Short mmCIF file of C-alpha atoms and ligand atoms in Angstrom, two decimals:
data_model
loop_
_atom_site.label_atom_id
_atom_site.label_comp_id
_atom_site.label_asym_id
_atom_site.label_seq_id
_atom_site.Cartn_x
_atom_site.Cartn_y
_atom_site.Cartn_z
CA UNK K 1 8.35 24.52 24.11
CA UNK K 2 11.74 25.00 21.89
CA UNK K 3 11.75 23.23 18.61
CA UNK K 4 14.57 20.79 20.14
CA UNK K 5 12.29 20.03 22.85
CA UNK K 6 9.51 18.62 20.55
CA UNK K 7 11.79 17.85 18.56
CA UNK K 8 13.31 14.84 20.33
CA UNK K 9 9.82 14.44 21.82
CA UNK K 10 8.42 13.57 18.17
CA UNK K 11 11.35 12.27 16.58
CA UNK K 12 13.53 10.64 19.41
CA UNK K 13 16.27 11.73 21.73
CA UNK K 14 19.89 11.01 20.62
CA UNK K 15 22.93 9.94 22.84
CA UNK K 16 24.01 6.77 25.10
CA UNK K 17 21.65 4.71 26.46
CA UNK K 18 18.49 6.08 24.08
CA UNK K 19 18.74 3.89 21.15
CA UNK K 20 15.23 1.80 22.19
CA UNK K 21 13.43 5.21 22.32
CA UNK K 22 14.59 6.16 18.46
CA UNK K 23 12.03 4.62 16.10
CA UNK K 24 15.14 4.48 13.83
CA UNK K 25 16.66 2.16 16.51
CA UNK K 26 13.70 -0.08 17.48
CA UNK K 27 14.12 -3.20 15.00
CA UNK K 28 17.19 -3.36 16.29
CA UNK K 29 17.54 -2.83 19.94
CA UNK K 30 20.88 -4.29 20.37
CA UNK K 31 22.54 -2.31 18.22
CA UNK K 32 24.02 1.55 18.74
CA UNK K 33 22.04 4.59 18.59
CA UNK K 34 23.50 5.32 15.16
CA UNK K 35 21.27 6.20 12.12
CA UNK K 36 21.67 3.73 9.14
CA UNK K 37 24.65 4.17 6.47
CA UNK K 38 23.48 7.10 4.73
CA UNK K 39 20.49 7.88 6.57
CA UNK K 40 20.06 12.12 7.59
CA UNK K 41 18.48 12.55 10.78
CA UNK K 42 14.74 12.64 11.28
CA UNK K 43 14.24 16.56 11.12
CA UNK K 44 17.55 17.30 10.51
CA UNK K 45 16.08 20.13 8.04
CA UNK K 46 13.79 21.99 10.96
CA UNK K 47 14.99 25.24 11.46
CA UNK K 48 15.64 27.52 14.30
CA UNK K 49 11.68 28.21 14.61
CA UNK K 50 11.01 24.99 13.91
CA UNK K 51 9.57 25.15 10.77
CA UNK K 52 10.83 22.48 7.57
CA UNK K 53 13.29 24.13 5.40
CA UNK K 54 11.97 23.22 1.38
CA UNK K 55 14.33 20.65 0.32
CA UNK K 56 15.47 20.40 -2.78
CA UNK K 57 15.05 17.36 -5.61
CA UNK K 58 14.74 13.64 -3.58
CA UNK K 59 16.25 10.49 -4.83
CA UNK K 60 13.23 8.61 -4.59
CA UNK K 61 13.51 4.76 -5.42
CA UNK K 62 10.27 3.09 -6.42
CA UNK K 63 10.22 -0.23 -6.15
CA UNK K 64 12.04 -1.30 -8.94
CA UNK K 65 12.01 2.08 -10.65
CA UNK K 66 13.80 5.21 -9.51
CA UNK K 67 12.14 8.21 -10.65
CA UNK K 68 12.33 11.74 -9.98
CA UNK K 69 10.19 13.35 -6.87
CA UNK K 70 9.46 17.12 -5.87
CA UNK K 71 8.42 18.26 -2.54
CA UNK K 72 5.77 20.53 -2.64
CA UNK K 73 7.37 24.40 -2.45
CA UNK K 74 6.53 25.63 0.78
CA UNK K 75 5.03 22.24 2.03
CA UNK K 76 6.01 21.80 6.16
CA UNK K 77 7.73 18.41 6.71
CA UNK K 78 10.00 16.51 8.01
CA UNK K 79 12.54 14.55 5.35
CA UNK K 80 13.33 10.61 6.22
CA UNK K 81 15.70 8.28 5.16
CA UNK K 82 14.72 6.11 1.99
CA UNK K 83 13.31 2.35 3.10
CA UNK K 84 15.55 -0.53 3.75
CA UNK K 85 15.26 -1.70 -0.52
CA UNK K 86 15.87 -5.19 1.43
CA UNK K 87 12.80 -4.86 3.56
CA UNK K 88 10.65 -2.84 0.95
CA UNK K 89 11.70 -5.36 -1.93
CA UNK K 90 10.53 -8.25 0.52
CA UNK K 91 7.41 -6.68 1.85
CA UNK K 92 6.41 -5.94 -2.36
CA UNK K 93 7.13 -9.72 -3.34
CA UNK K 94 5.29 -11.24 0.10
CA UNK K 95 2.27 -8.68 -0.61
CA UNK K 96 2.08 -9.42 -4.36
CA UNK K 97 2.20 -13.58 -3.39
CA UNK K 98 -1.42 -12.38 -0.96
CA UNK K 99 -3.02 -10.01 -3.79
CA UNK K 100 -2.71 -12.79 -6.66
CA UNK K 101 -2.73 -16.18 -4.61
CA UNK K 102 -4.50 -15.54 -1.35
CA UNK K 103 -7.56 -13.11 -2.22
CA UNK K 104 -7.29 -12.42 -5.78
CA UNK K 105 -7.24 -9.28 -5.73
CA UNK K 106 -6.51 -7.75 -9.09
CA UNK K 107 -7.33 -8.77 -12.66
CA UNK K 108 -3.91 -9.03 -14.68
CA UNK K 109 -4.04 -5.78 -16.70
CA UNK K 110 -3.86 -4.05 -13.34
CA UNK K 111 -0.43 -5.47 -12.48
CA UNK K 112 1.57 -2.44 -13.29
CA UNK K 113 -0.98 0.03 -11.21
CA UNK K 114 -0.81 -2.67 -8.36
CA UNK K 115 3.16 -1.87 -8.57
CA UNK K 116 3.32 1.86 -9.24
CA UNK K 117 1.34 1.90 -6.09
CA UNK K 118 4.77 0.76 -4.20
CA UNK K 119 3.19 -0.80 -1.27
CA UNK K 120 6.32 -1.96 0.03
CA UNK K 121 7.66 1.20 -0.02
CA UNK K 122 5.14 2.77 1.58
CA UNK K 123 4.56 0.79 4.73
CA UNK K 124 8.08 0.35 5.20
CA UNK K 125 8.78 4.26 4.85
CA UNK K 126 5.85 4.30 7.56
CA UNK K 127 6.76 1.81 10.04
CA UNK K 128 10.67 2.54 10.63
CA UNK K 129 9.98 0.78 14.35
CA UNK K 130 8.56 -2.95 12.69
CA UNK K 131 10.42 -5.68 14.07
CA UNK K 132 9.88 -8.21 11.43
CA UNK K 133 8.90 -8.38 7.62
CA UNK K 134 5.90 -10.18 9.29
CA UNK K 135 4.77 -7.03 11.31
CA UNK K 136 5.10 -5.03 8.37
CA UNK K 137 2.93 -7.85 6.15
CA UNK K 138 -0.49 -6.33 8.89
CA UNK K 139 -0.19 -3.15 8.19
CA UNK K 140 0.87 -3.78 4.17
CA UNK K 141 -2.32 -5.97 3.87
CA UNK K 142 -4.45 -4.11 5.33
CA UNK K 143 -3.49 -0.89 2.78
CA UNK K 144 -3.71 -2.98 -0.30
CA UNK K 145 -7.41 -4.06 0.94
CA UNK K 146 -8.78 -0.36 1.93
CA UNK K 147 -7.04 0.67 -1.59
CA UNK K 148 -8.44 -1.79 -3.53
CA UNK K 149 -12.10 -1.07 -2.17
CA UNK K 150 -11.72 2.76 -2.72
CA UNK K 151 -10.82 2.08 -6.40
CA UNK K 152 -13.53 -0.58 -6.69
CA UNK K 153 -16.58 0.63 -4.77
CA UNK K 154 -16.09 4.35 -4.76
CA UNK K 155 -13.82 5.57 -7.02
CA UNK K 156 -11.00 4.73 -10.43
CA UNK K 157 -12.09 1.26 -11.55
CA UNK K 158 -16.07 1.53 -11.59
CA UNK K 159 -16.88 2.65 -8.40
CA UNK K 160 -20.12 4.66 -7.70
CA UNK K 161 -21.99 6.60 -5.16
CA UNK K 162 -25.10 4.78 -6.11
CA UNK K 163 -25.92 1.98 -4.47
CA UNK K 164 -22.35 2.44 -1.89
CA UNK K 165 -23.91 2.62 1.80
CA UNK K 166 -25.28 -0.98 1.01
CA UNK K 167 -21.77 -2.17 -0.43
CA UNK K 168 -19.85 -0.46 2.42
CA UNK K 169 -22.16 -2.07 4.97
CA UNK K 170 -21.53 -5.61 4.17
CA UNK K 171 -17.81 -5.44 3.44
CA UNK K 172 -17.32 -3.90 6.77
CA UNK K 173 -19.05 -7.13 7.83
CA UNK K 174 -15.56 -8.62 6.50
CA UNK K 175 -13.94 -6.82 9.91
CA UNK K 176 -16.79 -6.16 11.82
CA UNK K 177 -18.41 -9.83 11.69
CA UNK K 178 -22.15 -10.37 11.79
CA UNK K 179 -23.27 -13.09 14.92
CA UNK K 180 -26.46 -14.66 13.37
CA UNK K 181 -28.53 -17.72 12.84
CA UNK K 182 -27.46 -21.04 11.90
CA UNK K 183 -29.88 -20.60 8.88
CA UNK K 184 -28.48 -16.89 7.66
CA UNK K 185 -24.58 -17.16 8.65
CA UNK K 186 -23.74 -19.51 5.78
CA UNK K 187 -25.28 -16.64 2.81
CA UNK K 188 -23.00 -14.09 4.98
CA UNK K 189 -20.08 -16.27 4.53
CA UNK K 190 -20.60 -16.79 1.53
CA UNK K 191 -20.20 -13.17 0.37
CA UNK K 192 -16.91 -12.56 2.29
CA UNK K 193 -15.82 -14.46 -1.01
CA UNK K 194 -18.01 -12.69 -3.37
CA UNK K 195 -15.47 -9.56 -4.73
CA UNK K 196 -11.90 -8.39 -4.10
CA UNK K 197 -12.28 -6.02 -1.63
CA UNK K 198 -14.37 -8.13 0.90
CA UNK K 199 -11.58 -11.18 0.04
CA UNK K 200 -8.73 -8.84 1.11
CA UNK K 201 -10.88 -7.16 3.93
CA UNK K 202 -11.28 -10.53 5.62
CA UNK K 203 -7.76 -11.84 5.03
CA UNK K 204 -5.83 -8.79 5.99
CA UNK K 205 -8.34 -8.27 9.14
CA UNK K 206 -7.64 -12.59 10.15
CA UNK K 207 -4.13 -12.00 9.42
CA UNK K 208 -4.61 -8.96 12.01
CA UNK K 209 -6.29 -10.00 14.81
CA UNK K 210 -3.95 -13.09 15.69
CA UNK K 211 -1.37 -10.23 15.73
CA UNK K 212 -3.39 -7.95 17.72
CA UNK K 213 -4.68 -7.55 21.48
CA UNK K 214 -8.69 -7.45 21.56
CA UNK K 215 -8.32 -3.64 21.97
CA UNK K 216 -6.93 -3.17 19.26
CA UNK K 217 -8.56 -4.94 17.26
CA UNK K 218 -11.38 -3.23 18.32
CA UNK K 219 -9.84 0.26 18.00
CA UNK K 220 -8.94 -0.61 14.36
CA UNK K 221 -12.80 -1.94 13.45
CA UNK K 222 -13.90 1.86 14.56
CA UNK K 223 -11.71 3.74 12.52
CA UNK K 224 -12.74 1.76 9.84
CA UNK K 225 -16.17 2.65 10.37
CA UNK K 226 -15.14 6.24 10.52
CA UNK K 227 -13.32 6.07 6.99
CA UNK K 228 -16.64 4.10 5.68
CA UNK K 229 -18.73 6.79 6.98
CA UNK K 230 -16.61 9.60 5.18
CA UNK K 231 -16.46 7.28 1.72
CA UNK K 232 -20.62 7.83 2.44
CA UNK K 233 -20.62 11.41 2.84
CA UNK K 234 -18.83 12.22 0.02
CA UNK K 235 -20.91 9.80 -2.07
CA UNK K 236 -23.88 11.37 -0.89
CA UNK K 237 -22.48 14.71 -1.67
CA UNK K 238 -21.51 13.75 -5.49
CA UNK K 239 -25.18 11.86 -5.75
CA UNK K 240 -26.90 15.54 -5.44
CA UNK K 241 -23.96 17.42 -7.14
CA UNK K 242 -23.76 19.45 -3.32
CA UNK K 243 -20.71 21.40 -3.28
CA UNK K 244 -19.68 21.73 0.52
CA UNK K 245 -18.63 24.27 1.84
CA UNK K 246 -14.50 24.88 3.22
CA UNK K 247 -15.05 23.41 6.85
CA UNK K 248 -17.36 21.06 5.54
CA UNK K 249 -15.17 19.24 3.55
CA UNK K 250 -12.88 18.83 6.03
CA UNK K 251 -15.32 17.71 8.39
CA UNK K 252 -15.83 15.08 5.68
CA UNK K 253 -11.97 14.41 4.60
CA UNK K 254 -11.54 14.08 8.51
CA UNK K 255 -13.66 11.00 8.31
CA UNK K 256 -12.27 9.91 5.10
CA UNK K 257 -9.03 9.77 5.89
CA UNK K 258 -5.56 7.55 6.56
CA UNK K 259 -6.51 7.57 10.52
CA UNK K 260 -6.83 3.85 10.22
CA UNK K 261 -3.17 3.61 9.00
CA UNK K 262 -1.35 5.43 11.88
CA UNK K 263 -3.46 3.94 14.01
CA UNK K 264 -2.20 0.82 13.91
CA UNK K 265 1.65 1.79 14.50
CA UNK K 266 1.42 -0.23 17.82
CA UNK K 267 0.75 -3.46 16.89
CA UNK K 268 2.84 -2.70 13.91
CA UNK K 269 5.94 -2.43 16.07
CA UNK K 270 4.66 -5.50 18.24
CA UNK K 271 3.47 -3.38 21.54
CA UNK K 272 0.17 -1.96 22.54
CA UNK K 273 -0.64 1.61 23.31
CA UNK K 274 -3.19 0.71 25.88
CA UNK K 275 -7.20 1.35 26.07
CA UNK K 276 -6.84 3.81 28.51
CA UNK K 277 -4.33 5.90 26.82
CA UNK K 278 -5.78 5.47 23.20
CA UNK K 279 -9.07 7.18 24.79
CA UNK K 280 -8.06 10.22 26.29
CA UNK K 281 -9.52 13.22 24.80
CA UNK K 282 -5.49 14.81 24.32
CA UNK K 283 -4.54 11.62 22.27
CA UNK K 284 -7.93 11.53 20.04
CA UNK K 285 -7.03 15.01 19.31
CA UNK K 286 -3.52 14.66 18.38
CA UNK K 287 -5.14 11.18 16.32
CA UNK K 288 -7.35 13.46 14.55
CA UNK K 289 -4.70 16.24 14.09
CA UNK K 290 -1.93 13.74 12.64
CA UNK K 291 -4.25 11.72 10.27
CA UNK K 292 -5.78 15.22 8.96
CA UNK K 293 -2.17 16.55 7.76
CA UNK K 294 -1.82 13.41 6.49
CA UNK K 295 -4.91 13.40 4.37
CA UNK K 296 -4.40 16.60 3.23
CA UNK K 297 -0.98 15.78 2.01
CA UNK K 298 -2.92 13.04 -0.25
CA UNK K 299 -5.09 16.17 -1.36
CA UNK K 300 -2.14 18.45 -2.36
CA UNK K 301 -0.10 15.51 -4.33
CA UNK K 302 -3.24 13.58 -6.34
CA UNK K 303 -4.62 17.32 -7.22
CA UNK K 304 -3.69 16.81 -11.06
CA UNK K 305 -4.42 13.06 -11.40
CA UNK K 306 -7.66 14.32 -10.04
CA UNK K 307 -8.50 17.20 -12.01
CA UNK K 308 -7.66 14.68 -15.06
CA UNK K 309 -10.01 11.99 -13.72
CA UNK K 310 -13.93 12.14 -15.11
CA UNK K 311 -16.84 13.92 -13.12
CA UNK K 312 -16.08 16.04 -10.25
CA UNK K 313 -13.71 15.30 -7.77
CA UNK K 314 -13.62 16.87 -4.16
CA UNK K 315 -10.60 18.08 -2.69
CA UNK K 316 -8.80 20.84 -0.68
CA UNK K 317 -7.84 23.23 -3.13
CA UNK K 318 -10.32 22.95 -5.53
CA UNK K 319 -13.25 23.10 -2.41
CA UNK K 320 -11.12 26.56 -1.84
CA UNK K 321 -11.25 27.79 -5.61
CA UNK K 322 -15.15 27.15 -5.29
CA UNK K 323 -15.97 28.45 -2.20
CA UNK K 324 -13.58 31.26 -1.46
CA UNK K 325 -13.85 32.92 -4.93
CA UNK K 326 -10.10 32.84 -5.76
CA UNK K 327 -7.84 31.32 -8.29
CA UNK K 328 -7.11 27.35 -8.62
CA UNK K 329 -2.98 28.48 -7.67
CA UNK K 330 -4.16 30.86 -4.80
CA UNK K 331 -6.37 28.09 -3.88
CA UNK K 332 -3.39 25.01 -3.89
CA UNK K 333 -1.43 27.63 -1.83
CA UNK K 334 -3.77 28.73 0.62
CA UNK K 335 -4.11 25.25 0.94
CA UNK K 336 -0.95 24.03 1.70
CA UNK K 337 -0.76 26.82 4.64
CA UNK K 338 -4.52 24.98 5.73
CA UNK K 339 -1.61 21.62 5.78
CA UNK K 340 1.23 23.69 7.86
CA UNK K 341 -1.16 24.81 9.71
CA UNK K 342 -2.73 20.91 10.77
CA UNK K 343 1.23 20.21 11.19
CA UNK K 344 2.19 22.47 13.63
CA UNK K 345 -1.01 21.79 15.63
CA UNK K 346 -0.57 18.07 15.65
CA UNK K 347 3.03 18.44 16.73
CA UNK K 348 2.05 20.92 19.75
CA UNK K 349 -0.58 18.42 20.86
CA UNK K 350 2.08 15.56 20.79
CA UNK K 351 4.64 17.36 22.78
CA UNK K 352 2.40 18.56 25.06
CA UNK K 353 0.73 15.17 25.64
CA UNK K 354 4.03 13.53 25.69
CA UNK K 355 5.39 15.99 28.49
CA UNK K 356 2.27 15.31 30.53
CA UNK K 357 1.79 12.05 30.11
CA UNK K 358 5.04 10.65 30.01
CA UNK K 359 4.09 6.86 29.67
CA UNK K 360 6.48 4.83 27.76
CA UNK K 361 4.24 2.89 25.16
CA UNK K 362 2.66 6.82 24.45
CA UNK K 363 6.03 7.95 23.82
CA UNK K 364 6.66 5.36 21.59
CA UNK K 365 2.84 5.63 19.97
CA UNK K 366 3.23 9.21 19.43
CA UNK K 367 7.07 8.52 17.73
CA UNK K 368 5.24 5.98 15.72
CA UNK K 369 2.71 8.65 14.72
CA UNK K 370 5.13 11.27 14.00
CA UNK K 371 6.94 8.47 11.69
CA UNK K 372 3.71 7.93 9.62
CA UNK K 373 3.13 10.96 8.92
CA UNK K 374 6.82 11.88 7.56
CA UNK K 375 6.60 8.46 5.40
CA UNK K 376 3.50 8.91 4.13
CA UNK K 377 4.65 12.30 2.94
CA UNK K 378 7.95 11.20 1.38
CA UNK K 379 5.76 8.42 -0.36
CA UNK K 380 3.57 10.73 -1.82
CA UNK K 381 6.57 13.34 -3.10
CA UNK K 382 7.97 10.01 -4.43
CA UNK K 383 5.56 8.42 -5.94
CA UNK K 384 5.54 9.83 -9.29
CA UNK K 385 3.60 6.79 -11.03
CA UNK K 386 0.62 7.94 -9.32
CA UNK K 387 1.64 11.91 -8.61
CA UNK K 388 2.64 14.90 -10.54
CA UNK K 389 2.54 18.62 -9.08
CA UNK K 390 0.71 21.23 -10.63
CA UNK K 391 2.41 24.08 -12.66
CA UNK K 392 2.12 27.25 -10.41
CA UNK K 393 6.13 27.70 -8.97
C1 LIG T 1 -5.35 3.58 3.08
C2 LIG T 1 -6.62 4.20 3.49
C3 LIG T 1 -7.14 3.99 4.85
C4 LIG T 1 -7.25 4.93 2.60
C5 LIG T 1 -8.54 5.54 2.87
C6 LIG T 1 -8.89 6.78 2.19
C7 LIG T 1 -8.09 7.14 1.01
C8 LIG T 1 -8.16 6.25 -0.21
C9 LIG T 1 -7.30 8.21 1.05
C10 LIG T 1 -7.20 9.07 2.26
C11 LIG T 1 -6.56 8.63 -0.15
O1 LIG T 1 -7.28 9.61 -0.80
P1 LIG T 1 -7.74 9.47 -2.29
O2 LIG T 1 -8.92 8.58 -2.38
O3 LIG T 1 -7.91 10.85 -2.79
O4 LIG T 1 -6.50 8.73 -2.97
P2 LIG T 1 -5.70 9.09 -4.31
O5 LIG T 1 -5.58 10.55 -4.38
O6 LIG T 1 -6.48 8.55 -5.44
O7 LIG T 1 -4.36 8.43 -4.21
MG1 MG T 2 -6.55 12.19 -3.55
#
């Protein structure tokens, strides 16, 4: 297939009468198939083969804060369009209201890490196809709650391995509920309340589930078992100080992952990608494929904040420099090809799933896919609170 092909495949076709199949277009239907003032094309840097020209310097916008950003040299991706500030500047004040009033989520000295994070940039970056602040409000939720346990069960703000599978366990009780007793079911409620993350995890996963179809629901409950089995793995792996080997650790990182995020791009834009479709072996594949560059991505941008943080931290390149016996920069770049390499397979999957299975709501889930993963990316190159690149260009 020729990169124009997959192109509009992925990204969305162009021209009269297409504007409710470009995820640029979707929030507003009525209106022309025209990108927004100032927005460049989605892929408007791939090249004749396909591949992402490096772009030079972005003018990111945090919220609130414009910084500097730098793309990765080398890194394969598409460029988008900065967020709608109106959107992103709405989505950060309604998420903020939840996290402080609604599940207490933070203590007050970690106000200006709950901001650096940009949530509202993020999901909005991600979700160019959300109808309403209020669709966008599931899927913001929902990211502030899986962050916030991360930092607080495995990782930055006194998280451990010890003692995790029984932590995990009962906060994924918060989305995953436990039918009991009339004696026992009042202690379980009970400790939906008892920390932050299992306050968020319930709230965003309520808020979710009057949004979204049983299936879905359902869909979103598994992948969050997934991710909790990954967090566990890796625990395990940093209890006995085992250092895994290359394809193990992305066995792992495939389980710990952002597959729950892209996942929900359906009821995000207010359809459903149904059962049926979500199950076949060619969509689980291109899943897995999409939420593995993703990941990776994460892997490639936090590599100096982790290399500063205590202990040992897993990721791509330094799993390389370990196991393959080469330096950390010939590890970060061999990396970044392992990245390319997850990106160009996802997108062959989607275009030939899509031109098999031409079914409007996959279309429109693999679009929605394809626009996660090319926000998440320009969120990461952004986000220079949290991200700085390593010195080997
Ligand atoms: C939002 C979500 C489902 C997160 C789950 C897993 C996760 C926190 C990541 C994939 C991000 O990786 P990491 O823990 O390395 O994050 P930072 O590098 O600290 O930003
Ligand atoms: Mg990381």
């Amino acid at each position: 297939m020729n990169s124009n092909a997959l192109e509009k495949i992925l990204r969305g076709p162009s021209g009269l009468g297409t504007s409710g199949l470009n995820p640029l277009d979707w929030s507003a239907p009525d209106t022309a198939a025209e990108p927004p003032e100032g927005a460049t094309a989605v892929g408007a840097a791939v090249g004749a083969e396909g591949a992402t020209v490096p772009q030079g310097p972005v003018p990111p916008e945090r919220d609130g804060a414009p910084e500097p950003g730098r793309p990765i040299p080398g890194l394969y991706y598409h460029p988008v369009p900065e967020p709608d500030p109106e959107r992103v500047a709405e989505v950060s004040r309604r998420v903020k209201a939840w996290a402080l009033d609604e599940v207490q989520l933070y203590p007050p000295e970690w106000e200006d890490q709950f901001d650096g994070f940009s949530l509202g940039r993020y999901l909005v970056v991600c979700h160019p196809d959300a109808p309403s602040i209020d669709h966008l409000m599931l899927a913001t939720r929902l990211m502030a709650a899986e962050n916030a346990l991360d930092d607080l069960y495995c990782e930055d703000h006194g998280g451990s391995p010890v003692g995790l599978g029984g932590r995990l366990l009962l906060a994924h009780t918060a989305l995953d509920p436990l039918y009991t007793t009339e004696e026992y079911r009042p202690h379980w409620e009970e400790s939906l309340l008892a920390d932050a993350p299992r306050r968020a995890y319930r709230s965003a996963m309520d808020y979710f589930t009057e949004a979204a179809t049983p299936a879905q629901s359902d869909r979103f409950r598994h992948d969050m078992a997934r991710l909790h089995l990954g967090y566990l793995a890796e625990a395990a792996w940093a209890e006995t100080e085992y250092r895994p080997q290359v394809w193990e650790y992305l066995a792992m990182r495939q389980f710990n992952n952002f597959r729950p995020c892209p996942t929900i791009t359906d009821t995000v834009g207010g359809y459903e990608l149904p059962a049926d479709l979500h199950a076949l072996p060619a969509m689980q594949r291109v899943i897995a494929l999409a939420s593995n560059a993703t990941t990776i991505v994460n892997d490639l941008y936090s590599y100096t904040k982790e290399l500063a943080a205590p202990g040992h931290h897993l990721n791509l390149p330094v799993v390389i420099a370990e196991r393959e016996d080469c330096t950390d920069r010939e590890a970060y770049l061999k990396a970044v090809e392992v990245h390319n390499d997850l990106m160009h397979a996802f997108e062959s999957a989607a275009a030939v799933l899509a031109a098999t299975r031409p079914d409007p709501a996959m279309l429109r889930f693999l679009r929605g896919v394809a626009a996660w993963v090319d926000g998440n990316h320009h969120w990461h190159c952004t986000n220079t609170y949290r991200y700085s690149l390593p010195d080997f260009w």
